[in-house]
């Protein structure tokens, strides 16, 4: 297990360790039953460490130490932040990716070299830059698709310059020209598609989508708690009003009885 491999498969023991943290959090009141059930379901359906890590990120492990699954993966940066992802050198992934009547993937946490060549011949390939580090502020990806397809996935904020051409095929340019975010890298995509296609698509990171989902759940939980609080206050107000009304009736009844015992002369 390495610190930069969120794509590694999780074991049953890893899932059970996360489930134990959730049970402790439920017992301590850190989670309500609805949150516990949702997270437990996500735990037992998780396949990789990258999917397990967000489930207990906001919970302490037994004994107050950080839970193991979080330490096994390199934390993804907040969406729109590029601090530390343009590393300006260092080890990079292989500069070639070839699929001949087959397929390849470059995804997860990996380092994009300054120049990368991707070829798909009667096959397909996926180059996912959403969690990647970049060896330079500007990288070039040369894509050649011959009777095959290549997909380049980029996160929001990255500047894309598409210079490829399509010959009886399609080379995507729809994401080209979007201004870069502060400190974001520039990705130049060249090459050609012959009886094939090179698709460039901009997507948010899985971590950002999961966080958005958790935020929506938290907002629903907060609104539910506010409604419960409003109903409690309304019930308490009615009880106070009824108690005040009963007290007034009692006083009026007592006054009426005293008037009967001591009639006015």
mmCIF file of C-alpha atoms in Angstrom:
data_model
loop_
_atom_site.group_PDB
_atom_site.id
_atom_site.type_symbol
_atom_site.label_atom_id
_atom_site.label_comp_id
_atom_site.label_asym_id
_atom_site.label_seq_id
_atom_site.Cartn_x
_atom_site.Cartn_y
_atom_site.Cartn_z
ATOM 1 C CA UNK A 1 0.000 0.000 0.000
ATOM 2 C CA UNK A 2 1.366 3.391 -0.989
ATOM 3 C CA UNK A 3 0.491 6.955 -0.104
ATOM 4 C CA UNK A 4 -0.315 7.921 -3.699
ATOM 5 C CA UNK A 5 -2.401 5.009 -4.909
ATOM 6 C CA UNK A 6 -6.104 5.704 -4.222
ATOM 7 C CA UNK A 7 -6.918 3.340 -7.083
ATOM 8 C CA UNK A 8 -5.651 0.284 -5.145
ATOM 9 C CA UNK A 9 -8.359 -2.237 -4.295
ATOM 10 C CA UNK A 10 -9.566 -2.267 -0.699
ATOM 11 C CA UNK A 11 -9.876 -5.529 1.210
ATOM 12 C CA UNK A 12 -12.740 -6.798 3.375
ATOM 13 C CA UNK A 13 -10.594 -5.994 6.424
ATOM 14 C CA UNK A 14 -10.210 -2.374 5.250
ATOM 15 C CA UNK A 15 -13.969 -2.024 4.812
ATOM 16 C CA UNK A 16 -14.613 -3.574 8.226
ATOM 17 C CA UNK A 17 -12.136 -1.151 9.841
ATOM 18 C CA UNK A 18 -14.054 1.787 8.365
ATOM 19 C CA UNK A 19 -17.368 0.247 9.468
ATOM 20 C CA UNK A 20 -16.039 -0.015 13.040
ATOM 21 C CA UNK A 21 -15.181 3.696 13.013
ATOM 22 C CA UNK A 22 -18.736 4.455 11.876
ATOM 23 C CA UNK A 23 -20.238 2.304 14.654
ATOM 24 C CA UNK A 24 -18.140 4.114 17.252
ATOM 25 C CA UNK A 25 -19.203 7.474 15.801
ATOM 26 C CA UNK A 26 -22.859 6.445 16.012
ATOM 27 C CA UNK A 27 -22.454 5.350 19.635
ATOM 28 C CA UNK A 28 -20.724 8.640 20.514
ATOM 29 C CA UNK A 29 -23.418 10.746 18.858
ATOM 30 C CA UNK A 30 -21.178 12.035 16.056
ATOM 31 C CA UNK A 31 -23.551 10.525 13.454
ATOM 32 C CA UNK A 32 -27.289 10.125 13.479
ATOM 33 C CA UNK A 33 -28.865 6.909 12.266
ATOM 34 C CA UNK A 34 -29.586 8.233 8.774
ATOM 35 C CA UNK A 35 -25.985 9.346 8.216
ATOM 36 C CA UNK A 36 -24.684 6.092 9.686
ATOM 37 C CA UNK A 37 -26.762 3.973 7.323
ATOM 38 C CA UNK A 38 -25.753 6.024 4.278
ATOM 39 C CA UNK A 39 -22.051 5.841 5.105
ATOM 40 C CA UNK A 40 -22.197 2.159 6.009
ATOM 41 C CA UNK A 41 -23.768 1.361 2.643
ATOM 42 C CA UNK A 42 -21.048 3.382 0.886
ATOM 43 C CA UNK A 43 -18.394 1.489 2.897
ATOM 44 C CA UNK A 44 -19.514 -1.977 1.866
ATOM 45 C CA UNK A 45 -19.868 -0.949 -1.789
ATOM 46 C CA UNK A 46 -16.467 0.813 -1.949
ATOM 47 C CA UNK A 47 -13.900 -0.905 -4.143
ATOM 48 C CA UNK A 48 -10.774 1.252 -3.661
ATOM 49 C CA UNK A 49 -8.998 3.247 -0.950
ATOM 50 C CA UNK A 50 -9.940 6.402 -2.834
ATOM 51 C CA UNK A 51 -13.614 5.564 -2.303
ATOM 52 C CA UNK A 52 -13.144 4.629 1.361
ATOM 53 C CA UNK A 53 -11.169 7.705 2.443
ATOM 54 C CA UNK A 54 -13.958 10.364 2.263
ATOM 55 C CA UNK A 55 -16.379 8.246 4.318
ATOM 56 C CA UNK A 56 -14.527 8.793 7.619
ATOM 57 C CA UNK A 57 -12.529 11.917 6.805
ATOM 58 C CA UNK A 58 -14.438 14.017 9.358
ATOM 59 C CA UNK A 59 -14.391 11.332 12.075
ATOM 60 C CA UNK A 60 -11.670 10.403 14.569
ATOM 61 C CA UNK A 61 -10.540 6.803 14.715
ATOM 62 C CA UNK A 62 -10.747 4.899 18.029
ATOM 63 C CA UNK A 63 -8.216 6.402 20.411
ATOM 64 C CA UNK A 64 -8.310 9.756 18.643
ATOM 65 C CA UNK A 65 -5.706 8.906 15.988
ATOM 66 C CA UNK A 66 -6.355 9.433 12.257
ATOM 67 C CA UNK A 67 -7.952 6.421 10.616
ATOM 68 C CA UNK A 68 -5.773 4.173 8.457
ATOM 69 C CA UNK A 69 -7.626 4.555 5.142
ATOM 70 C CA UNK A 70 -7.013 8.322 5.139
ATOM 71 C CA UNK A 71 -3.284 7.824 5.600
ATOM 72 C CA UNK A 72 -3.114 5.259 2.815
ATOM 73 C CA UNK A 73 -4.029 7.746 0.110
ATOM 74 C CA UNK A 74 -2.719 11.130 -0.926
ATOM 75 C CA UNK A 75 -5.401 13.659 -0.105
ATOM 76 C CA UNK A 76 -6.946 15.300 -3.182
ATOM 77 C CA UNK A 77 -6.645 19.054 -3.294
ATOM 78 C CA UNK A 78 -9.761 21.227 -3.123
ATOM 79 C CA UNK A 79 -11.268 21.827 -6.531
ATOM 80 C CA UNK A 80 -9.749 24.938 -8.131
ATOM 81 C CA UNK A 81 -6.554 24.749 -6.041
ATOM 82 C CA UNK A 82 -3.344 23.873 -7.907
ATOM 83 C CA UNK A 83 -0.883 24.274 -5.056
ATOM 84 C CA UNK A 84 1.614 21.438 -5.249
ATOM 85 C CA UNK A 85 0.180 19.872 -8.404
ATOM 86 C CA UNK A 86 2.489 21.682 -10.823
ATOM 87 C CA UNK A 87 5.684 20.150 -9.466
ATOM 88 C CA UNK A 88 8.100 21.488 -12.077
ATOM 89 C CA UNK A 89 10.121 18.312 -12.468
ATOM 90 C CA UNK A 90 10.617 15.035 -10.667
ATOM 91 C CA UNK A 91 9.550 11.566 -11.641
ATOM 92 C CA UNK A 92 6.900 11.355 -14.331
ATOM 93 C CA UNK A 93 4.824 8.576 -15.792
ATOM 94 C CA UNK A 94 5.926 6.953 -19.076
ATOM 95 C CA UNK A 95 5.701 9.382 -21.983
ATOM 96 C CA UNK A 96 4.023 6.795 -24.257
ATOM 97 C CA UNK A 97 0.595 5.161 -23.997
ATOM 98 C CA UNK A 98 -0.375 2.767 -26.789
ATOM 99 C CA UNK A 99 -3.504 0.716 -27.414
ATOM 100 C CA UNK A 100 -3.476 -1.675 -30.395
ATOM 101 C CA UNK A 101 -6.736 -3.606 -30.523
ATOM 102 C CA UNK A 102 -6.811 -3.043 -26.756
ATOM 103 C CA UNK A 103 -7.128 -0.200 -24.266
ATOM 104 C CA UNK A 104 -5.205 1.832 -21.703
ATOM 105 C CA UNK A 105 -5.940 4.246 -18.865
ATOM 106 C CA UNK A 106 -3.988 6.975 -17.104
ATOM 107 C CA UNK A 107 -6.067 8.066 -14.125
ATOM 108 C CA UNK A 108 -5.922 8.710 -10.404
ATOM 109 C CA UNK A 109 -2.813 10.365 -8.949
ATOM 110 C CA UNK A 110 -0.069 10.276 -11.589
ATOM 111 C CA UNK A 111 2.456 12.739 -13.034
ATOM 112 C CA UNK A 112 1.949 14.096 -16.529
ATOM 113 C CA UNK A 113 5.268 14.413 -18.400
ATOM 114 C CA UNK A 114 6.168 17.541 -20.371
ATOM 115 C CA UNK A 115 5.374 15.687 -23.583
ATOM 116 C CA UNK A 116 3.204 12.599 -23.863
ATOM 117 C CA UNK A 117 2.322 10.531 -26.933
ATOM 118 C CA UNK A 118 -0.912 8.526 -26.999
ATOM 119 C CA UNK A 119 -1.835 6.148 -29.817
ATOM 120 C CA UNK A 120 -5.023 4.132 -30.267
ATOM 121 C CA UNK A 121 -5.241 1.763 -33.253
ATOM 122 C CA UNK A 122 -8.439 -0.263 -33.306
ATOM 123 C CA UNK A 123 -8.560 0.385 -29.597
ATOM 124 C CA UNK A 124 -9.203 3.070 -27.007
ATOM 125 C CA UNK A 125 -7.506 5.061 -24.304
ATOM 126 C CA UNK A 126 -8.431 7.367 -21.424
ATOM 127 C CA UNK A 127 -6.180 10.156 -20.100
ATOM 128 C CA UNK A 128 -7.724 11.564 -16.908
ATOM 129 C CA UNK A 129 -5.988 14.709 -15.599
ATOM 130 C CA UNK A 130 -8.382 15.515 -12.755
ATOM 131 C CA UNK A 131 -6.134 14.221 -9.946
ATOM 132 C CA UNK A 132 -2.831 14.358 -11.820
ATOM 133 C CA UNK A 133 0.357 16.229 -10.963
ATOM 134 C CA UNK A 134 2.058 18.139 -13.785
ATOM 135 C CA UNK A 135 5.807 18.078 -14.444
ATOM 136 C CA UNK A 136 5.647 21.595 -15.932
ATOM 137 C CA UNK A 137 3.338 24.590 -16.161
ATOM 138 C CA UNK A 138 2.691 23.632 -19.784
ATOM 139 C CA UNK A 139 2.462 20.050 -21.012
ATOM 140 C CA UNK A 140 1.795 18.671 -24.471
ATOM 141 C CA UNK A 141 -0.258 15.565 -25.192
ATOM 142 C CA UNK A 142 -0.048 14.231 -28.737
ATOM 143 C CA UNK A 143 -3.081 12.080 -29.542
ATOM 144 C CA UNK A 144 -3.284 9.798 -32.587
ATOM 145 C CA UNK A 145 -6.502 7.810 -33.043
ATOM 146 C CA UNK A 146 -6.707 5.489 -36.070
ATOM 147 C CA UNK A 147 -9.986 3.601 -36.245
ATOM 148 C CA UNK A 148 -10.055 3.989 -32.485
ATOM 149 C CA UNK A 149 -10.816 6.540 -29.812
ATOM 150 C CA UNK A 150 -9.012 8.607 -27.179
ATOM 151 C CA UNK A 151 -10.620 10.554 -24.356
ATOM 152 C CA UNK A 152 -8.869 13.353 -22.472
ATOM 153 C CA UNK A 153 -10.611 14.413 -19.237
ATOM 154 C CA UNK A 154 -9.572 17.722 -17.669
ATOM 155 C CA UNK A 155 -10.781 19.403 -14.457
ATOM 156 C CA UNK A 156 -12.248 22.918 -14.276
ATOM 157 C CA UNK A 157 -9.641 25.680 -14.377
ATOM 158 C CA UNK A 158 -7.121 23.988 -16.677
ATOM 159 C CA UNK A 159 -6.419 25.857 -19.916
ATOM 160 C CA UNK A 160 -6.818 23.620 -22.946
ATOM 161 C CA UNK A 161 -5.323 24.395 -26.355
ATOM 162 C CA UNK A 162 -6.555 21.899 -28.947
ATOM 163 C CA UNK A 163 -4.553 21.831 -32.200
ATOM 164 C CA UNK A 164 -5.492 18.422 -33.595
ATOM 165 C CA UNK A 165 -7.297 17.667 -36.835
ATOM 166 C CA UNK A 166 -9.856 15.075 -37.851
ATOM 167 C CA UNK A 167 -9.610 13.152 -41.130
ATOM 168 C CA UNK A 168 -12.836 11.257 -41.668
ATOM 169 C CA UNK A 169 -12.965 11.435 -37.912
ATOM 170 C CA UNK A 170 -13.486 13.925 -35.095
ATOM 171 C CA UNK A 171 -10.925 15.859 -33.040
ATOM 172 C CA UNK A 172 -12.664 17.809 -30.261
ATOM 173 C CA UNK A 173 -12.038 21.560 -29.866
ATOM 174 C CA UNK A 174 -15.016 22.522 -27.705
ATOM 175 C CA UNK A 175 -12.968 22.941 -24.487
ATOM 176 C CA UNK A 176 -10.177 24.901 -26.154
ATOM 177 C CA UNK A 177 -9.591 28.512 -25.191
ATOM 178 C CA UNK A 178 -11.093 28.453 -21.660
ATOM 179 C CA UNK A 179 -8.928 30.746 -19.454
ATOM 180 C CA UNK A 180 -6.817 29.009 -16.826
ATOM 181 C CA UNK A 181 -7.418 29.388 -13.124
ATOM 182 C CA UNK A 182 -4.742 30.888 -10.837
ATOM 183 C CA UNK A 183 -1.628 28.682 -10.919
ATOM 184 C CA UNK A 184 -3.312 26.102 -13.153
ATOM 185 C CA UNK A 185 -1.334 24.305 -15.867
ATOM 186 C CA UNK A 186 -1.753 24.720 -19.618
ATOM 187 C CA UNK A 187 -2.397 21.574 -21.645
ATOM 188 C CA UNK A 188 -1.703 21.615 -25.385
ATOM 189 C CA UNK A 189 -3.331 18.722 -27.237
ATOM 190 C CA UNK A 190 -2.080 17.934 -30.735
ATOM 191 C CA UNK A 191 -2.413 15.031 -33.176
ATOM 192 C CA UNK A 192 -5.068 13.690 -35.530
ATOM 193 C CA UNK A 193 -7.993 11.311 -35.717
ATOM 194 C CA UNK A 194 -8.375 9.097 -38.808
ATOM 195 C CA UNK A 195 -11.617 7.150 -38.914
ATOM 196 C CA UNK A 196 -11.667 7.625 -35.196
ATOM 197 C CA UNK A 197 -12.091 10.295 -32.547
ATOM 198 C CA UNK A 198 -10.264 12.316 -29.901
ATOM 199 C CA UNK A 199 -12.704 13.635 -27.318
ATOM 200 C CA UNK A 200 -11.751 16.371 -24.838
ATOM 201 C CA UNK A 201 -14.144 16.697 -21.932
ATOM 202 C CA UNK A 202 -14.128 18.840 -18.813
ATOM 203 C CA UNK A 203 -15.382 17.134 -15.637
ATOM 204 C CA UNK A 204 -15.262 17.808 -11.929
ATOM 205 C CA UNK A 205 -13.266 15.497 -9.682
ATOM 206 C CA UNK A 206 -14.980 12.608 -7.946
ATOM 207 C CA UNK A 207 -13.891 14.023 -4.608
ATOM 208 C CA UNK A 208 -15.597 17.349 -5.406
ATOM 209 C CA UNK A 209 -18.782 15.584 -6.473
ATOM 210 C CA UNK A 210 -18.761 13.463 -3.295
ATOM 211 C CA UNK A 211 -18.195 16.558 -1.182
ATOM 212 C CA UNK A 212 -21.056 18.336 -2.926
ATOM 213 C CA UNK A 213 -23.286 15.350 -2.176
ATOM 214 C CA UNK A 214 -22.215 15.369 1.482
ATOM 215 C CA UNK A 215 -22.818 19.125 1.655
ATOM 216 C CA UNK A 216 -26.341 18.656 0.291
ATOM 217 C CA UNK A 217 -27.000 15.953 2.888
ATOM 218 C CA UNK A 218 -25.667 18.209 5.631
ATOM 219 C CA UNK A 219 -27.869 21.061 4.423
ATOM 220 C CA UNK A 220 -30.916 18.771 4.421
ATOM 221 C CA UNK A 221 -30.003 17.576 7.923
ATOM 222 C CA UNK A 222 -29.607 21.187 9.112
ATOM 223 C CA UNK A 223 -32.977 22.214 7.652
ATOM 224 C CA UNK A 224 -34.598 19.153 9.216
ATOM 225 C CA UNK A 225 -33.144 20.072 12.614
ATOM 226 C CA UNK A 226 -34.363 23.658 12.201
ATOM 227 C CA UNK A 227 -37.878 22.438 11.403
ATOM 228 C CA UNK A 228 -37.783 20.134 14.433
ATOM 229 C CA UNK A 229 -36.663 23.055 16.581
ATOM 230 C CA UNK A 230 -39.461 25.250 15.212
ATOM 231 C CA UNK A 231 -42.028 22.532 15.957
ATOM 232 C CA UNK A 232 -40.663 22.112 19.498
ATOM 233 C CA UNK A 233 -40.915 25.859 20.085
ATOM 234 C CA UNK A 234 -44.454 25.872 18.681
ATOM 235 C CA UNK A 235 -45.502 23.006 20.963
ATOM 236 C CA UNK A 236 -43.878 24.681 23.945
ATOM 237 C CA UNK A 237 -45.658 27.925 23.119
ATOM 238 C CA UNK A 238 -49.011 26.137 22.935
ATOM 239 C CA UNK A 239 -48.357 24.425 26.275
ATOM 240 C CA UNK A 240 -47.482 27.747 27.887
ATOM 241 C CA UNK A 241 -50.589 29.366 26.422
ATOM 242 C CA UNK A 242 -52.786 26.505 27.594
ATOM 243 C CA UNK A 243 -51.191 26.641 31.038
ATOM 244 C CA UNK A 244 -51.785 30.396 31.214
ATOM 245 C CA UNK A 245 -55.391 29.922 30.081
ATOM 246 C CA UNK A 246 -55.963 27.240 32.725
ATOM 247 C CA UNK A 247 -54.485 29.515 35.398
ATOM 248 C CA UNK A 248 -56.801 32.350 34.368
ATOM 249 C CA UNK A 249 -59.808 29.995 34.442
ATOM 250 C CA UNK A 250 -58.801 28.764 37.885
ATOM 251 C CA UNK A 251 -58.512 32.325 39.183
ATOM 252 C CA UNK A 252 -61.861 33.298 37.691
ATOM 253 C CA UNK A 253 -63.473 30.203 39.171
ATOM 254 C CA UNK A 254 -61.988 30.900 42.590
ATOM 255 C CA UNK A 255 -63.140 34.497 42.431
ATOM 256 C CA UNK A 256 -66.634 33.399 41.430
ATOM 257 C CA UNK A 257 -66.827 30.942 44.321
ATOM 258 C CA UNK A 258 -65.721 33.617 46.811
ATOM 259 C CA UNK A 259 -68.385 35.929 45.474
ATOM 260 C CA UNK A 260 -71.045 33.270 46.117
ATOM 261 C CA UNK A 261 -69.900 32.735 49.717
ATOM 262 C CA UNK A 262 -69.850 36.480 50.520
ATOM 263 C CA UNK A 263 -72.671 38.082 48.625
ATOM 264 C CA UNK A 264 -72.630 41.830 48.370
ATOM 265 C CA UNK A 265 -74.967 43.428 50.992
#
